[in-house]
Amino acid sequence: MTDRRNEQTEETMEEKMVTPLLDWYEMNARSLPWRDDPTPYHVWISEIMLQQTRVEAVKEYYARFTRELPDIAALAQVDEERLLKLWEGLGYYSRARNLKKAAVIVMEQYQGRLPRNKEELIKLPGIGAYTAGAVSSIAYGRKAAAVDGNVLRVMSRLTGSRENIAAEQVKKRLTERIEAIIPEAFPGAFNQALMDLGAMVCLPNGEPRCGECPLADLCTAFHQNIQNELPVKASKKPRRREEKTILVFETPQGFLVRKRPERGLLAGMWEFPALEGRQDEETVRRVIGESGWASDGMTVLGSAKHIFSHIEWEMQGIYARLSAPKEGQAAFMDCIPVTWERLEQEYSVPAAFDAYRETIRKMRQNSGK
Ligand code: SF4
C-alpha cells in the first residue's frame, strides 16, 4: 500500500490563507458605494480616486462625480474646467486628466467599454497594474492580482519578508505569488478581502490588530512578534521645501487669480498669485505699487502648509484690497479678476489654497457678504 501522505503536496502558506480570508470577508466586507454596483466604470473611478485619498473622503467625491458623469461617454465629453472642478480637493490632478484621456480612447477604440484584460487595461493613460487588476477582477471576474500598499504590507508580514516593498522586483514577485492562488470563482472577492484586511486589521504604523486577524495562525510576523518591524520600505528622498507668500488680492471686479502652466505641478489649475519666500508687508506694498495698482489696507492671513509627493509648500498669506489705478486696469502677475461666487463654483483651485479660501469665506460672512 502506498503512503498517501507522500502523494499529497504540502499546501503553501498562500494556499492556506484563501479560505479563512474569504470567510472573513463574507462577514466583514466594508460597505462602500462603488461596491453596490461594481460596473467597470465605477470600479475604475473609485480606484483612481482612492489612490492617495482616504475612503471616507472619497465617498462624497465619488457620488458627485458619478452623478454628473454617469458613464464613460459623459467622461469623454466633459469640459476640462468642469472636470478639474469635480476633482477639486482630491489633488494629483493629472489623475483626472488621464481619466478623460482614457475615456476618449475607450470610446474611439473599444466601443465605449473598458477592456477586460489587465494587459489591455494597462495600456490606457493613468491605469497602472493595481487599477488594471482591480477592474479586471472585481468588475469582470478575471483572475488578476491587485497589489497596492495595503496588500504588500499584509503579504510581507504574513511571509515575514524583510525585502523592500518599494522595489519593483519585490512587487512583481509578490504579484505573481498572489496571482497563483486567486480562486477562479471569486477573484474580485479575494482581492477586496486582502485590501480590506490591510485597511481594517493589518494596519500600518505598528498597529496591526492581530487578535482579530483570520490569518494569525499562518502569519510569520505574528509568530515571531516582528509585526511592527514590517514591512521594510526604503526611505525616500526628503521633500524639497519651498516658501511662498500667497497674495489674496481683492479688486472692485473680483479676486485676482491666474492659471498655472499646462505642464508640471498643479498644471492648468487656478491659483492666487504668490511671491517666492516669506515676504513682509513692505515688500508686498512695493510689488503692488510697481504693477500700477494701489492698496488700501493689508491683512496678514497667517501660515499654512501643503505637502505634495516631492515638495512641501510653507506658505504665509497676505490679503489686500486693491483699488484700480487712475489710468485704467493694469495687469498684475498675469491675473484676471474673478468674483468670489464664480471662483467657488466654476474655477478649479487646488487644495493647497484651502486655508486661505476658508479665511476669505469667514471674512465675507463676518462682513455680511
Ligand atoms: Fe497582519 Fe497581524 Fe494578521 Fe499577521 S496576524 S497578517 S501581522 S494582522
Short mmCIF file of C-alpha atoms and ligand atoms in Angstrom, two decimals:
data_model
loop_
_atom_site.label_atom_id
_atom_site.label_comp_id
_atom_site.label_asym_id
_atom_site.label_seq_id
_atom_site.Cartn_x
_atom_site.Cartn_y
_atom_site.Cartn_z
CA MET A 1 0.00 0.00 0.00
CA THR A 2 1.35 3.37 -0.94
CA ASP A 3 1.61 6.07 1.68
CA ARG A 4 -0.99 8.62 0.50
CA ARG A 5 0.70 11.35 2.52
CA ASN A 6 3.67 11.21 0.18
CA GLU A 7 1.42 11.69 -2.84
CA GLN A 8 -0.14 14.84 -1.48
CA THR A 9 1.76 18.07 -1.95
CA GLU A 10 2.00 20.23 1.12
CA GLU A 11 -0.14 23.38 0.80
CA THR A 12 1.82 26.62 0.80
CA MET A 13 1.02 29.39 3.27
CA GLU A 14 -0.54 31.38 0.40
CA GLU A 15 -2.84 28.49 -0.49
CA LYS A 16 -3.85 28.02 3.13
CA MET A 17 -4.85 31.65 3.51
CA VAL A 18 -7.53 31.63 0.78
CA THR A 19 -10.44 30.03 2.65
CA PRO A 20 -10.10 31.85 6.01
CA LEU A 21 -9.63 35.12 4.15
CA LEU A 22 -12.77 34.67 2.05
CA ASP A 23 -14.77 33.55 5.11
CA TRP A 24 -13.64 36.63 6.99
CA TYR A 25 -14.53 38.87 4.04
CA GLU A 26 -18.02 37.46 3.84
CA MET A 27 -18.65 38.59 7.41
CA ASN A 28 -16.62 41.80 7.44
CA ALA A 29 -16.57 43.38 3.96
CA ARG A 30 -16.78 47.16 4.10
CA SER A 31 -19.95 48.59 2.64
CA LEU A 32 -18.80 51.08 0.01
CA PRO A 33 -20.87 52.94 -2.60
CA TRP A 34 -18.87 51.61 -5.57
CA ARG A 35 -19.32 48.05 -4.34
CA ASP A 36 -23.12 48.32 -4.58
CA ASP A 37 -22.93 48.45 -8.36
CA PRO A 38 -19.42 47.36 -9.38
CA THR A 39 -19.52 48.21 -13.09
CA PRO A 40 -16.12 48.56 -14.78
CA TYR A 41 -16.63 52.36 -14.84
CA HIS A 42 -17.47 52.54 -11.12
CA VAL A 43 -14.54 50.34 -10.10
CA TRP A 44 -12.17 52.35 -12.29
CA ILE A 45 -13.28 55.78 -11.00
CA SER A 46 -13.25 54.68 -7.35
CA GLU A 47 -9.84 53.04 -7.56
CA ILE A 48 -8.29 56.13 -9.17
CA MET A 49 -9.85 58.36 -6.51
CA LEU A 50 -8.68 56.05 -3.72
CA GLN A 51 -5.05 56.50 -4.70
CA GLN A 52 -3.65 58.93 -2.09
CA THR A 53 -7.08 59.66 -0.56
CA ARG A 54 -8.91 58.13 2.41
CA VAL A 55 -12.01 56.03 1.77
CA GLU A 56 -14.26 58.30 3.86
CA ALA A 57 -13.18 61.39 1.91
CA VAL A 58 -13.60 59.64 -1.46
CA LYS A 59 -17.27 58.71 -0.85
CA GLU A 60 -18.52 62.25 -1.34
CA TYR A 61 -16.34 62.95 -4.39
CA TYR A 62 -17.34 59.66 -5.94
CA ALA A 63 -21.06 60.39 -5.51
CA ARG A 64 -20.74 63.86 -7.05
CA PHE A 65 -18.51 62.70 -9.91
CA THR A 66 -20.65 59.75 -10.96
CA ARG A 67 -23.85 61.79 -10.61
CA GLU A 68 -22.55 64.37 -13.05
CA LEU A 69 -20.58 61.96 -15.28
CA PRO A 70 -22.55 58.71 -15.06
CA ASP A 71 -20.66 56.81 -17.75
CA ILE A 72 -17.58 56.68 -19.96
CA ALA A 73 -19.30 58.61 -22.75
CA ALA A 74 -20.04 61.53 -20.42
CA LEU A 75 -16.48 61.50 -19.07
CA ALA A 76 -15.03 61.51 -22.59
CA GLN A 77 -17.01 64.66 -23.43
CA VAL A 78 -16.61 66.68 -20.24
CA ASP A 79 -15.05 70.10 -20.48
CA GLU A 80 -11.63 70.19 -18.79
CA GLU A 81 -12.50 73.09 -16.45
CA ARG A 82 -15.56 71.19 -15.24
CA LEU A 83 -13.55 68.00 -14.82
CA LEU A 84 -10.94 69.74 -12.68
CA LYS A 85 -13.69 71.41 -10.63
CA LEU A 86 -15.23 67.98 -9.95
CA TRP A 87 -11.79 66.73 -8.92
CA GLU A 88 -11.05 69.77 -6.75
CA GLY A 89 -9.82 68.69 -3.33
CA LEU A 90 -8.66 65.24 -4.41
CA GLY A 91 -5.28 66.54 -5.58
CA TYR A 92 -2.91 64.92 -8.09
CA TYR A 93 -4.92 66.44 -10.94
CA SER A 94 -3.10 64.50 -13.64
CA ARG A 95 -5.26 61.58 -12.49
CA ALA A 96 -8.40 63.45 -13.58
CA ARG A 97 -6.88 64.40 -16.93
CA ASN A 98 -5.81 60.80 -17.52
CA LEU A 99 -9.33 59.60 -16.76
CA LYS A 100 -10.67 61.76 -19.54
CA LYS A 101 -7.87 60.78 -21.97
CA ALA A 102 -8.55 57.11 -21.28
CA ALA A 103 -12.32 57.61 -21.68
CA VAL A 104 -11.78 59.18 -25.13
CA ILE A 105 -9.63 56.19 -26.17
CA VAL A 106 -12.21 53.73 -24.82
CA MET A 107 -14.95 55.48 -26.83
CA GLU A 108 -12.87 55.53 -30.00
CA GLN A 109 -11.13 52.16 -29.86
CA TYR A 110 -13.15 49.92 -27.54
CA GLN A 111 -16.77 50.81 -28.44
CA GLY A 112 -17.21 52.59 -25.11
CA ARG A 113 -16.42 49.51 -22.98
CA LEU A 114 -13.33 49.22 -20.78
CA PRO A 115 -11.20 46.23 -21.82
CA ARG A 116 -11.44 43.09 -19.70
CA ASN A 117 -7.81 42.06 -19.63
CA LYS A 118 -5.24 43.52 -17.28
CA GLU A 119 -2.75 43.71 -20.17
CA GLU A 120 -5.15 45.81 -22.30
CA LEU A 121 -6.25 48.00 -19.40
CA ILE A 122 -2.65 48.88 -18.53
CA LYS A 123 -2.22 50.47 -21.96
CA LEU A 124 -4.75 53.21 -21.06
CA PRO A 125 -3.49 56.51 -19.59
CA GLY A 126 -3.38 56.56 -15.79
CA ILE A 127 -4.14 52.85 -15.35
CA GLY A 128 -1.33 51.00 -13.62
CA ALA A 129 -1.00 47.37 -12.63
CA TYR A 130 -3.05 47.80 -9.46
CA THR A 131 -6.05 49.55 -11.06
CA ALA A 132 -5.99 47.18 -14.03
CA GLY A 133 -6.03 44.21 -11.65
CA ALA A 134 -8.88 45.72 -9.63
CA VAL A 135 -11.08 46.44 -12.68
CA SER A 136 -10.33 43.12 -14.33
CA SER A 137 -11.01 41.04 -11.19
CA ILE A 138 -13.80 42.99 -9.48
CA ALA A 139 -15.83 44.13 -12.50
CA TYR A 140 -15.09 41.30 -14.94
CA GLY A 141 -14.33 38.37 -12.62
CA ARG A 142 -10.91 37.74 -14.18
CA LYS A 143 -8.06 36.11 -12.31
CA ALA A 144 -5.82 39.16 -11.90
CA ALA A 145 -3.99 40.41 -8.80
CA ALA A 146 -4.47 43.95 -7.50
CA VAL A 147 -1.47 44.67 -5.33
CA ASP A 148 -1.39 48.03 -3.53
CA GLY A 149 0.37 49.23 -0.37
CA ASN A 150 -2.19 47.50 1.86
CA VAL A 151 -1.68 44.16 0.15
CA LEU A 152 2.11 44.49 0.18
CA ARG A 153 2.04 45.16 3.92
CA VAL A 154 -0.17 42.15 4.63
CA MET A 155 1.93 39.84 2.47
CA SER A 156 5.28 40.97 3.84
CA ARG A 157 4.02 40.35 7.40
CA LEU A 158 2.43 37.02 6.55
CA THR A 159 5.62 35.75 4.94
CA GLY A 160 7.93 37.53 7.40
CA SER A 161 9.77 39.05 4.46
CA ARG A 162 12.28 41.82 5.06
CA GLU A 163 12.54 42.69 1.38
CA ASN A 164 11.99 46.32 0.40
CA ILE A 165 8.36 46.54 -0.75
CA ALA A 166 9.09 49.74 -2.68
CA ALA A 167 11.31 47.75 -5.08
CA GLU A 168 9.62 46.83 -8.38
CA GLN A 169 11.12 43.33 -8.35
CA VAL A 170 9.64 42.60 -4.93
CA LYS A 171 6.21 43.86 -6.03
CA LYS A 172 6.39 41.75 -9.17
CA ARG A 173 7.31 38.61 -7.26
CA LEU A 174 4.52 39.11 -4.74
CA THR A 175 2.01 39.81 -7.51
CA GLU A 176 2.94 36.50 -9.15
CA ARG A 177 2.59 34.63 -5.85
CA ILE A 178 -0.86 36.13 -5.28
CA GLU A 179 -1.92 35.54 -8.88
CA ALA A 180 -1.12 31.85 -8.41
CA ILE A 181 -3.65 31.44 -5.57
CA ILE A 182 -6.54 33.68 -6.68
CA PRO A 183 -9.59 31.40 -6.67
CA GLU A 184 -11.20 31.06 -10.13
CA ALA A 185 -14.67 31.56 -8.73
CA PHE A 186 -14.00 34.63 -6.56
CA PRO A 187 -11.15 36.76 -7.92
CA GLY A 188 -12.83 40.08 -7.05
CA ALA A 189 -13.82 39.00 -3.54
CA PHE A 190 -10.33 37.64 -2.90
CA ASN A 191 -8.62 40.90 -3.93
CA GLN A 192 -11.06 43.01 -1.98
CA ALA A 193 -10.65 40.75 1.05
CA LEU A 194 -6.90 41.35 1.02
CA MET A 195 -7.42 45.11 0.60
CA ASP A 196 -9.95 45.20 3.45
CA LEU A 197 -7.76 43.12 5.74
CA GLY A 198 -4.93 45.61 5.18
CA ALA A 199 -7.24 48.58 5.71
CA MET A 200 -9.11 47.26 8.76
CA VAL A 201 -6.92 44.71 10.58
CA CYS A 202 -3.32 44.55 9.40
CA LEU A 203 -2.93 48.29 9.96
CA PRO A 204 0.24 50.27 9.24
CA ASN A 205 2.45 52.14 11.68
CA GLY A 206 2.79 49.42 14.26
CA GLU A 207 -0.92 48.97 14.90
CA PRO A 208 -1.92 45.60 13.47
CA ARG A 209 -4.90 44.01 15.23
CA CYS A 210 -3.53 40.51 15.20
CA GLY A 211 -6.08 39.38 17.81
CA GLU A 212 -8.85 39.93 15.21
CA CYS A 213 -6.94 38.56 12.23
CA PRO A 214 -8.25 35.45 10.43
CA LEU A 215 -4.71 34.71 9.21
CA ALA A 216 -2.89 34.94 12.54
CA ASP A 217 -2.23 31.16 12.64
CA LEU A 218 -0.43 31.40 9.30
CA CYS A 219 1.43 34.66 9.94
CA THR A 220 5.20 34.54 10.36
CA ALA A 221 5.43 38.10 11.67
CA PHE A 222 2.82 37.34 14.34
CA HIS A 223 4.57 34.14 15.46
CA GLN A 224 7.95 35.86 15.61
CA ASN A 225 6.45 39.02 17.12
CA ILE A 226 8.02 41.21 14.44
CA GLN A 227 4.79 42.75 13.04
CA ASN A 228 5.93 46.23 13.94
CA GLU A 229 9.22 45.85 12.05
CA LEU A 230 7.46 45.02 8.79
CA PRO A 231 7.08 45.92 6.02
CA VAL A 232 10.54 47.22 5.16
CA LYS A 233 10.32 50.24 2.90
CA ALA A 234 13.46 52.01 1.69
CA SER A 235 13.42 55.59 2.88
CA LYS A 236 12.51 58.09 0.21
CA LYS A 237 14.39 61.27 -0.61
CA PRO A 238 13.31 64.10 1.71
CA ARG A 239 10.79 66.54 0.19
CA ARG A 240 12.01 69.87 -1.11
CA ARG A 241 10.74 72.80 0.97
CA GLU A 242 9.51 75.91 -0.80
CA GLU A 243 8.46 79.09 0.98
CA LYS A 244 5.78 81.28 -0.60
CA THR A 245 3.87 84.42 0.16
CA ILE A 246 0.35 83.96 -1.17
CA LEU A 247 -1.29 87.17 -2.35
CA VAL A 248 -5.05 87.17 -1.85
CA PHE A 249 -5.94 90.41 -3.60
CA GLU A 250 -9.46 91.70 -3.96
CA THR A 251 -10.23 94.33 -6.60
CA PRO A 252 -13.57 96.00 -7.39
CA GLN A 253 -14.00 93.38 -10.18
CA GLY A 254 -13.19 90.35 -8.03
CA PHE A 255 -10.27 88.33 -6.66
CA LEU A 256 -7.07 88.16 -8.70
CA VAL A 257 -6.26 84.62 -9.84
CA ARG A 258 -4.06 83.18 -12.55
CA LYS A 259 -3.86 79.90 -14.41
CA ARG A 260 -0.85 77.68 -13.72
CA PRO A 261 1.21 76.42 -16.68
CA GLU A 262 -0.21 73.49 -18.66
CA ARG A 263 2.64 71.25 -17.54
CA GLY A 264 4.10 70.37 -14.16
CA LEU A 265 2.74 70.64 -10.63
CA LEU A 266 -1.00 71.51 -10.48
CA ALA A 267 -0.98 72.02 -14.25
CA GLY A 268 -3.77 74.20 -15.60
CA MET A 269 -5.31 74.90 -12.17
CA TRP A 270 -6.24 78.37 -10.92
CA GLU A 271 -4.30 79.93 -8.07
CA PHE A 272 -3.79 83.09 -6.10
CA PRO A 273 -0.57 84.77 -7.25
CA ALA A 274 2.46 84.34 -4.99
CA LEU A 275 5.91 85.70 -4.28
CA GLU A 276 8.76 83.31 -3.61
CA GLY A 277 9.95 83.25 0.01
CA ARG A 278 8.40 84.83 3.10
CA GLN A 279 7.90 88.47 2.22
CA ASP A 280 6.92 91.26 4.60
CA GLU A 281 4.10 93.76 4.08
CA GLU A 282 6.53 96.43 2.93
CA THR A 283 7.76 94.25 0.04
CA VAL A 284 4.21 93.32 -0.93
CA ARG A 285 3.21 97.00 -0.92
CA ARG A 286 6.15 97.77 -3.22
CA VAL A 287 5.18 94.96 -5.64
CA ILE A 288 1.61 96.29 -5.77
CA GLY A 289 2.87 99.82 -6.44
CA GLU A 290 5.24 98.66 -9.21
CA SER A 291 2.37 96.98 -11.01
CA GLY A 292 0.40 100.24 -11.13
CA TRP A 293 -2.21 99.32 -8.52
CA ALA A 294 -2.80 100.90 -5.13
CA SER A 295 -3.78 99.12 -1.95
CA ASP A 296 -5.94 100.37 0.85
CA GLY A 297 -5.37 98.09 3.80
CA MET A 298 -3.47 94.86 4.15
CA THR A 299 -4.06 91.88 6.46
CA VAL A 300 -1.61 89.11 7.25
CA LEU A 301 -3.54 85.82 6.92
CA GLY A 302 -1.14 83.52 8.73
CA SER A 303 0.76 80.40 7.78
CA ALA A 304 -0.32 77.22 6.02
CA LYS A 305 1.46 74.14 4.79
CA HIS A 306 0.72 71.84 1.90
CA ILE A 307 2.52 68.57 1.23
CA PHE A 308 2.87 67.18 -2.29
CA SER A 309 4.67 63.93 -3.04
CA HIS A 310 8.09 65.55 -3.58
CA ILE A 311 7.60 69.15 -2.48
CA GLU A 312 6.34 70.88 0.62
CA TRP A 313 4.92 74.41 0.44
CA GLU A 314 5.37 76.57 3.55
CA MET A 315 3.03 79.49 2.92
CA GLN A 316 2.05 82.72 4.51
CA GLY A 317 -0.84 84.72 3.17
CA ILE A 318 -1.44 88.43 2.74
CA TYR A 319 -4.85 89.84 1.91
CA ALA A 320 -5.12 93.29 0.36
CA ARG A 321 -7.94 95.27 -1.14
CA LEU A 322 -6.71 96.90 -4.34
CA SER A 323 -8.16 99.94 -5.99
CA ALA A 324 -7.61 100.23 -9.74
CA PRO A 325 -5.01 102.76 -10.91
CA LYS A 326 -6.28 106.03 -12.40
CA GLU A 327 -5.23 105.27 -15.99
CA GLY A 328 -7.28 102.06 -16.05
CA GLN A 329 -6.69 98.43 -15.23
CA ALA A 330 -3.08 97.29 -15.10
CA ALA A 331 -2.23 93.60 -15.35
CA PHE A 332 -0.99 92.07 -12.12
CA MET A 333 1.19 88.97 -12.43
CA ASP A 334 -0.89 87.61 -15.37
CA CYS A 335 -4.01 87.53 -13.20
CA ILE A 336 -7.64 88.07 -14.05
CA PRO A 337 -10.30 89.25 -11.60
CA VAL A 338 -12.99 86.69 -10.77
CA THR A 339 -15.94 87.23 -8.44
CA TRP A 340 -15.88 85.12 -5.30
CA GLU A 341 -19.07 83.29 -6.29
CA ARG A 342 -17.65 82.25 -9.68
CA LEU A 343 -14.33 81.28 -8.11
CA GLU A 344 -16.15 78.95 -5.73
CA GLN A 345 -18.45 77.42 -8.32
CA GLU A 346 -16.56 77.31 -11.61
CA TYR A 347 -12.80 77.63 -11.09
CA SER A 348 -10.67 74.68 -10.02
CA VAL A 349 -8.41 75.90 -7.23
CA PRO A 350 -6.02 73.34 -5.69
CA ALA A 351 -6.46 72.19 -2.09
CA ALA A 352 -3.10 73.81 -1.31
CA PHE A 353 -5.01 77.12 -1.01
CA ASP A 354 -7.85 75.79 1.16
CA ALA A 355 -6.66 77.57 4.30
CA TYR A 356 -6.82 80.95 2.56
CA ARG A 357 -10.12 80.26 0.85
CA GLU A 358 -11.61 79.33 4.21
CA THR A 359 -10.31 82.57 5.75
CA ILE A 360 -11.88 84.61 2.94
CA ARG A 361 -15.19 82.77 3.36
CA LYS A 362 -15.19 83.71 7.06
CA MET A 363 -14.19 87.31 6.34
CA ARG A 364 -17.06 87.58 3.88
CA GLN A 365 -19.53 86.02 6.30
CA ASN A 366 -18.49 88.44 9.03
CA SER A 367 -18.95 91.38 6.70
CA GLY A 368 -22.39 90.09 5.67
CA LYS A 369 -21.47 89.21 2.05
FE1 SF4 B 1 -1.15 41.35 9.96
FE2 SF4 B 1 -1.19 40.51 12.49
FE3 SF4 B 1 -2.76 39.36 10.66
FE4 SF4 B 1 -0.14 38.97 10.59
S1 SF4 B 1 -1.56 38.35 12.21
S2 SF4 B 1 -1.47 39.44 8.87
S3 SF4 B 1 0.61 40.98 11.26
S4 SF4 B 1 -2.88 41.48 11.41
#
